[in-house]
C-alpha atoms as a printed R data frame, in Angstrom:
    type eleno elety resid chain resno       x       y       z
1   ATOM     1    CA   UNK     A     1   8.811  15.954  22.472
2   ATOM     2    CA   UNK     A     2   7.153  19.224  21.510
3   ATOM     3    CA   UNK     A     3   3.681  18.566  20.126
4   ATOM     4    CA   UNK     A     4   1.350  20.279  17.682
5   ATOM     5    CA   UNK     A     5  -1.816  22.014  18.839
6   ATOM     6    CA   UNK     A     6  -5.013  23.278  17.207
7   ATOM     7    CA   UNK     A     7  -7.559  25.628  18.756
8   ATOM     8    CA   UNK     A     8 -10.120  28.224  17.741
9   ATOM     9    CA   UNK     A     9  -9.306  31.840  18.718
10  ATOM    10    CA   UNK     A    10 -10.231  32.547  22.347
11  ATOM    11    CA   UNK     A    11 -10.759  28.836  23.062
12  ATOM    12    CA   UNK     A    12  -9.799  27.803  26.583
13  ATOM    13    CA   UNK     A    13 -10.622  24.112  26.502
14  ATOM    14    CA   UNK     A    14  -7.663  22.277  24.999
15  ATOM    15    CA   UNK     A    15  -6.426  18.762  24.430
16  ATOM    16    CA   UNK     A    16  -2.702  17.963  24.490
17  ATOM    17    CA   UNK     A    17  -1.464  14.755  22.886
18  ATOM    18    CA   UNK     A    18   2.071  13.374  22.816
19  ATOM    19    CA   UNK     A    19   3.120  11.201  19.884
20  ATOM    20    CA   UNK     A    20   5.182   8.117  20.625
21  ATOM    21    CA   UNK     A    21   7.772   8.282  17.855
22  ATOM    22    CA   UNK     A    22   9.215  10.360  15.032
23  ATOM    23    CA   UNK     A    23   7.278   8.535  12.298
24  ATOM    24    CA   UNK     A    24   3.972   9.404  13.966
25  ATOM    25    CA   UNK     A    25   5.082  13.011  14.366
26  ATOM    26    CA   UNK     A    26   5.858  13.223  10.654
27  ATOM    27    CA   UNK     A    27   2.490  11.661   9.799
28  ATOM    28    CA   UNK     A    28   0.560  14.263  11.792
29  ATOM    29    CA   UNK     A    29   2.695  17.090  10.449
30  ATOM    30    CA   UNK     A    30   1.735  16.024   6.930
31  ATOM    31    CA   UNK     A    31  -1.955  15.756   7.801
32  ATOM    32    CA   UNK     A    32  -2.058  19.110   9.578
33  ATOM    33    CA   UNK     A    33  -0.055  20.839   6.864
34  ATOM    34    CA   UNK     A    34  -2.367  19.421   4.221
35  ATOM    35    CA   UNK     A    35  -5.571  20.415   5.992
36  ATOM    36    CA   UNK     A    36  -4.549  23.832   7.308
37  ATOM    37    CA   UNK     A    37  -1.464  25.118   5.538
38  ATOM    38    CA   UNK     A    38  -1.542  23.345   2.146
39  ATOM    39    CA   UNK     A    39   2.222  23.411   2.272
40  ATOM    40    CA   UNK     A    40   3.461  19.957   1.384
41  ATOM    41    CA   UNK     A    41   4.005  18.763  -2.162
42  ATOM    42    CA   UNK     A    42   0.983  19.066  -4.439
43  ATOM    43    CA   UNK     A    43  -1.671  18.371  -1.779
44  ATOM    44    CA   UNK     A    44  -4.581  18.697  -4.185
45  ATOM    45    CA   UNK     A    45  -3.213  15.758  -6.177
46  ATOM    46    CA   UNK     A    46  -4.109  13.179  -3.550
47  ATOM    47    CA   UNK     A    47  -7.341  11.408  -2.669
48  ATOM    48    CA   UNK     A    48  -7.699  10.365   0.954
49  ATOM    49    CA   UNK     A    49 -10.394   7.691   0.935
50  ATOM    50    CA   UNK     A    50 -10.220   5.573   4.085
51  ATOM    51    CA   UNK     A    51 -12.429   2.641   3.061
52  ATOM    52    CA   UNK     A    52 -11.947  -0.016   0.428
53  ATOM    53    CA   UNK     A    53 -13.984   0.979  -2.607
54  ATOM    54    CA   UNK     A    54 -14.518  -2.542  -3.864
55  ATOM    55    CA   UNK     A    55 -13.751  -6.253  -3.775
56  ATOM    56    CA   UNK     A    56 -12.769  -8.618  -6.559
57  ATOM    57    CA   UNK     A    57 -11.992 -12.318  -6.468
58  ATOM    58    CA   UNK     A    58  -8.858 -13.515  -8.274
59  ATOM    59    CA   UNK     A    59  -8.098 -17.232  -8.348
60  ATOM    60    CA   UNK     A    60 -10.574 -17.666  -5.454
61  ATOM    61    CA   UNK     A    61  -8.678 -15.042  -3.456
62  ATOM    62    CA   UNK     A    62 -10.457 -12.034  -1.943
63  ATOM    63    CA   UNK     A    63  -8.824  -8.783  -3.083
64  ATOM    64    CA   UNK     A    64  -9.744  -5.281  -1.937
65  ATOM    65    CA   UNK     A    65  -8.899  -1.940  -3.534
66  ATOM    66    CA   UNK     A    66  -9.191   1.688  -2.428
67  ATOM    67    CA   UNK     A    67  -9.539   3.569  -5.754
68  ATOM    68    CA   UNK     A    68 -10.519   3.089  -9.352
69  ATOM    69    CA   UNK     A    69  -7.473   3.868 -11.475
70  ATOM    70    CA   UNK     A    70  -7.775   5.377 -14.948
71  ATOM    71    CA   UNK     A    71  -4.359   5.122 -16.681
72  ATOM    72    CA   UNK     A    72  -2.911   8.170 -18.410
73  ATOM    73    CA   UNK     A    73  -3.815   6.823 -21.859
74  ATOM    74    CA   UNK     A    74  -7.475   7.301 -20.865
75  ATOM    75    CA   UNK     A    75  -6.848  11.032 -21.235
76  ATOM    76    CA   UNK     A    76  -8.596  13.694 -19.181
77  ATOM    77    CA   UNK     A    77 -10.825  12.449 -16.396
78  ATOM    78    CA   UNK     A    78 -12.988  13.934 -13.635
79  ATOM    79    CA   UNK     A    79 -11.033  15.730 -10.904
80  ATOM    80    CA   UNK     A    80 -11.651  12.964  -8.335
81  ATOM    81    CA   UNK     A    81 -10.336  10.354 -10.747
82  ATOM    82    CA   UNK     A    82  -7.349  12.580 -11.453
83  ATOM    83    CA   UNK     A    83  -6.622  12.812  -7.740
84  ATOM    84    CA   UNK     A    84  -6.853   9.030  -7.446
85  ATOM    85    CA   UNK     A    85  -4.444   8.750 -10.383
86  ATOM    86    CA   UNK     A    86  -1.912  10.988  -8.664
87  ATOM    87    CA   UNK     A    87  -2.331   9.069  -5.409
88  ATOM    88    CA   UNK     A    88  -1.300   5.937  -7.292
89  ATOM    89    CA   UNK     A    89   1.693   7.741  -8.824
90  ATOM    90    CA   UNK     A    90   2.803   8.931  -5.376
91  ATOM    91    CA   UNK     A    91   2.462   5.445  -3.911
92  ATOM    92    CA   UNK     A    92   4.448   3.915  -6.784
93  ATOM    93    CA   UNK     A    93   7.229   6.471  -6.250
94  ATOM    94    CA   UNK     A    94   7.438   5.814  -2.509
95  ATOM    95    CA   UNK     A    95   6.207   9.324  -1.707
96  ATOM    96    CA   UNK     A    96   4.492   9.885   1.673
97  ATOM    97    CA   UNK     A    97   4.683   6.267   2.939
98  ATOM    98    CA   UNK     A    98   3.448   7.375   6.377
99  ATOM    99    CA   UNK     A    99   0.287   8.784   4.891
100 ATOM   100    CA   UNK     A   100  -0.503   5.796   2.670
101 ATOM   101    CA   UNK     A   101   0.258   3.374   5.505
102 ATOM   102    CA   UNK     A   102  -2.227   5.224   7.700
103 ATOM   103    CA   UNK     A   103  -4.875   5.093   4.968
104 ATOM   104    CA   UNK     A   104  -4.338   1.357   4.379
105 ATOM   105    CA   UNK     A   105  -4.550   0.766   8.136
106 ATOM   106    CA   UNK     A   106  -7.902   2.558   8.339
107 ATOM   107    CA   UNK     A   107  -9.209   0.513   5.411
108 ATOM   108    CA   UNK     A   108  -8.014  -2.797   6.864
109 ATOM   109    CA   UNK     A   109  -9.301  -2.069  10.364
110 ATOM   110    CA   UNK     A   110 -12.849  -1.921   8.936
111 ATOM   111    CA   UNK     A   111 -12.486  -5.233   7.118
112 ATOM   112    CA   UNK     A   112 -13.970  -8.323   8.851
113 ATOM   113    CA   UNK     A   113 -11.703 -10.584   6.766
114 ATOM   114    CA   UNK     A   114  -8.674  -8.857   8.277
115 ATOM   115    CA   UNK     A   115  -9.934  -9.050  11.846
116 ATOM   116    CA   UNK     A   116 -10.308 -12.821  11.473
117 ATOM   117    CA   UNK     A   117  -6.611 -13.290  10.586
118 ATOM   118    CA   UNK     A   118  -4.877 -10.366  12.291
119 ATOM   119    CA   UNK     A   119  -3.273 -12.432  15.087
120 ATOM   120    CA   UNK     A   120  -1.485 -14.596  12.504
121 ATOM   121    CA   UNK     A   121  -1.072 -12.108   9.638
122 ATOM   122    CA   UNK     A   122   2.064 -11.142   7.724
123 ATOM   123    CA   UNK     A   123   2.222  -8.261   5.227
124 ATOM   124    CA   UNK     A   124   4.144  -9.084   2.031
125 ATOM   125    CA   UNK     A   125   4.437  -6.781  -1.011
126 ATOM   126    CA   UNK     A   126   4.013  -8.038  -4.553
127 ATOM   127    CA   UNK     A   127   7.492  -7.190  -5.867
128 ATOM   128    CA   UNK     A   128   8.149  -4.206  -8.122
129 ATOM   129    CA   UNK     A   129  10.096  -4.639 -11.362
130 ATOM   130    CA   UNK     A   130  13.489  -3.668  -9.898
131 ATOM   131    CA   UNK     A   131  15.194  -3.998  -6.538
132 ATOM   132    CA   UNK     A   132  15.556  -0.225  -6.195
133 ATOM   133    CA   UNK     A   133  11.871   0.417  -6.914
134 ATOM   134    CA   UNK     A   134  10.848  -2.355  -4.556
135 ATOM   135    CA   UNK     A   135  12.788  -0.797  -1.684
136 ATOM   136    CA   UNK     A   136  11.613   2.725  -2.538
137 ATOM   137    CA   UNK     A   137   7.952   1.710  -2.770
138 ATOM   138    CA   UNK     A   138   7.584  -0.825  -0.001
139 ATOM   139    CA   UNK     A   139  10.370  -0.890   2.617
140 ATOM   140    CA   UNK     A   140   9.136   1.984   4.820
141 ATOM   141    CA   UNK     A   141   5.496   1.509   3.854
142 ATOM   142    CA   UNK     A   142   5.464  -2.127   4.997
143 ATOM   143    CA   UNK     A   143   7.375  -1.336   8.181
144 ATOM   144    CA   UNK     A   144   5.018   1.492   9.161
145 ATOM   145    CA   UNK     A   145   1.789  -0.292   8.197
146 ATOM   146    CA   UNK     A   146   2.825  -3.477  10.014
147 ATOM   147    CA   UNK     A   147   3.686  -1.432  13.086
148 ATOM   148    CA   UNK     A   148   0.323   0.390  13.063
149 ATOM   149    CA   UNK     A   149  -1.625  -2.862  12.681
150 ATOM   150    CA   UNK     A   150   0.631  -4.857  15.047
151 ATOM   151    CA   UNK     A   151   1.220  -7.579  12.452
152 ATOM   152    CA   UNK     A   152   4.416  -9.078  11.063
153 ATOM   153    CA   UNK     A   153   6.380  -7.133   8.451
154 ATOM   154    CA   UNK     A   154   7.130  -9.544   5.606
155 ATOM   155    CA   UNK     A   155   9.093  -7.169   3.386
156 ATOM   156    CA   UNK     A   156  12.113  -9.473   3.757
157 ATOM   157    CA   UNK     A   157  10.076 -12.484   2.626
158 ATOM   158    CA   UNK     A   158  11.040 -11.634  -0.951
159 ATOM   159    CA   UNK     A   159  14.324 -10.760  -2.599
160 ATOM   160    CA   UNK     A   160  14.683  -9.546  -6.199
161 ATOM   161    CA   UNK     A   161  17.711 -11.458  -7.420
162 ATOM   162    CA   UNK     A   162  17.695  -9.779 -10.834
163 ATOM   163    CA   UNK     A   163  15.771  -6.778 -12.140
164 ATOM   164    CA   UNK     A   164  13.026  -7.749 -14.586
165 ATOM   165    CA   UNK     A   165  14.135  -5.004 -16.970
166 ATOM   166    CA   UNK     A   166  17.338  -6.980 -17.494
167 ATOM   167    CA   UNK     A   167  15.349 -10.128 -18.306
168 ATOM   168    CA   UNK     A   168  13.134  -8.879 -21.125
169 ATOM   169    CA   UNK     A   169  12.251 -11.704 -23.485
170 ATOM   170    CA   UNK     A   170  13.237 -14.389 -20.980
171 ATOM   171    CA   UNK     A   171  10.414 -14.421 -18.406
172 ATOM   172    CA   UNK     A   172   7.704 -16.064 -20.595
173 ATOM   173    CA   UNK     A   173   4.986 -14.498 -18.453
174 ATOM   174    CA   UNK     A   174   6.538 -15.738 -15.203
175 ATOM   175    CA   UNK     A   175   6.520 -12.647 -12.979
176 ATOM   176    CA   UNK     A   176   8.403 -14.421 -10.174
177 ATOM   177    CA   UNK     A   177  11.291 -15.928 -12.125
178 ATOM   178    CA   UNK     A   178  13.645 -13.271 -10.746
179 ATOM   179    CA   UNK     A   179  12.387 -13.444  -7.143
180 ATOM   180    CA   UNK     A   180  13.681 -15.499  -4.214
181 ATOM   181    CA   UNK     A   181  11.545 -16.267  -1.162
182 ATOM   182    CA   UNK     A   182  12.228 -16.699   2.544
183 ATOM   183    CA   UNK     A   183   9.687 -19.310   3.609
184 ATOM   184    CA   UNK     A   184  10.053 -18.590   7.344
185 ATOM   185    CA   UNK     A   185   7.872 -15.488   6.874
186 ATOM   186    CA   UNK     A   186   5.240 -17.473   4.982
187 ATOM   187    CA   UNK     A   187   4.843 -20.980   6.389
188 ATOM   188    CA   UNK     A   188   1.699 -21.292   8.505
189 ATOM   189    CA   UNK     A   189   0.854 -17.581   8.150
190 ATOM   190    CA   UNK     A   190  -2.185 -15.706   6.871
191 ATOM   191    CA   UNK     A   191  -0.564 -13.655   4.122
192 ATOM   192    CA   UNK     A   192  -1.744 -10.170   3.142
193 ATOM   193    CA   UNK     A   193  -0.310  -9.349  -0.284
194 ATOM   194    CA   UNK     A   194  -0.161  -5.624  -1.048
195 ATOM   195    CA   UNK     A   195   0.430  -3.870  -4.351
196 ATOM   196    CA   UNK     A   196  -0.103  -0.530  -6.034
197 ATOM   197    CA   UNK     A   197  -2.495  -1.491  -8.854
198 ATOM   198    CA   UNK     A   198  -4.188  -4.647 -10.083
199 ATOM   199    CA   UNK     A   199  -5.054  -4.833 -13.780
200 ATOM   200    CA   UNK     A   200  -5.131  -8.407 -15.111
201 ATOM   201    CA   UNK     A   201  -4.509  -9.912 -11.685
202 ATOM   202    CA   UNK     A   202  -1.673 -12.128 -12.922
203 ATOM   203    CA   UNK     A   203   0.881 -10.854 -10.400
204 ATOM   204    CA   UNK     A   204  -1.496 -11.537  -7.519
205 ATOM   205    CA   UNK     A   205  -2.405 -14.986  -8.840
206 ATOM   206    CA   UNK     A   206   1.215 -16.057  -9.264
207 ATOM   207    CA   UNK     A   207   2.201 -14.690  -5.853
208 ATOM   208    CA   UNK     A   208  -0.796 -16.324  -4.174
209 ATOM   209    CA   UNK     A   209   0.037 -19.722  -5.653
210 ATOM   210    CA   UNK     A   210   3.669 -19.360  -4.574
211 ATOM   211    CA   UNK     A   211   2.598 -18.421  -1.039
212 ATOM   212    CA   UNK     A   212   0.398 -21.510  -0.799
213 ATOM   213    CA   UNK     A   213   3.199 -23.663  -2.216
214 ATOM   214    CA   UNK     A   214   5.488 -22.361   0.554
215 ATOM   215    CA   UNK     A   215   2.973 -23.271   3.249
216 ATOM   216    CA   UNK     A   216   0.810 -20.184   3.754
217 ATOM   217    CA   UNK     A   217  -2.405 -20.825   5.659
218 ATOM   218    CA   UNK     A   218  -4.392 -18.299   3.602
219 ATOM   219    CA   UNK     A   219  -3.879 -15.349   1.242
220 ATOM   220    CA   UNK     A   220  -5.755 -12.109   0.654
221 ATOM   221    CA   UNK     A   221  -4.846  -9.094  -1.492
222 ATOM   222    CA   UNK     A   222  -5.036  -5.339  -0.854
223 ATOM   223    CA   UNK     A   223  -4.379  -2.736  -3.533
224 ATOM   224    CA   UNK     A   224  -4.130   1.003  -3.805
225 ATOM   225    CA   UNK     A   225  -6.259   0.805  -6.951
226 ATOM   226    CA   UNK     A   226  -7.880  -1.331  -9.636
227 ATOM   227    CA   UNK     A   227  -7.399  -0.388 -13.280
228 ATOM   228    CA   UNK     A   228 -10.531   0.752 -15.091
229 ATOM   229    CA   UNK     A   229 -10.563   1.326 -18.834
230 ATOM   230    CA   UNK     A   230 -12.903   3.891 -20.342
């Protein structure tokens, strides 16, 4: 595989690295293009924090988030908050899954709670509202992040049997009524639930209780962002 190199003019000391697969090549292309060429889609829109900004506890479950998220109805916000907002939009739309997976991996690697469970961990997304959005947002992201962290990919632990948009007025606040579960990914495992944004925490709470019901050993949550109202 042909690699990518960086050097100052007239520099003779060099380092040559070979990437192991196409996904990693694409990841580094995006990073290098962003830093040096500014050539991939709207690079200034994204915020690249690599540590969890904060921790909240929902239903006695530790949950970590990378950004504060100010929804669009909050109006104009500081440029850093705007970049965080667009990072959330990109994640929701399934854009740049390699990049977001790398950022989540950096955040998790620094987390003692993760290190304690990593040998037995499975990554499971909190389902999106439709099957198509769930696949777009999480399929590649979960596969790549699980591969980087060397943990089990639990994307197939959930199946959206019917889109929530087709069930308006029938869910009575039950966010999992349309979801089927494959317990083999869950039983006896330390579950890491991932999602784009937490606001009220109800999705996390319902998913956590379902995981425990299906035999999970423990549950923690990781989010791209936490909603903040002005």
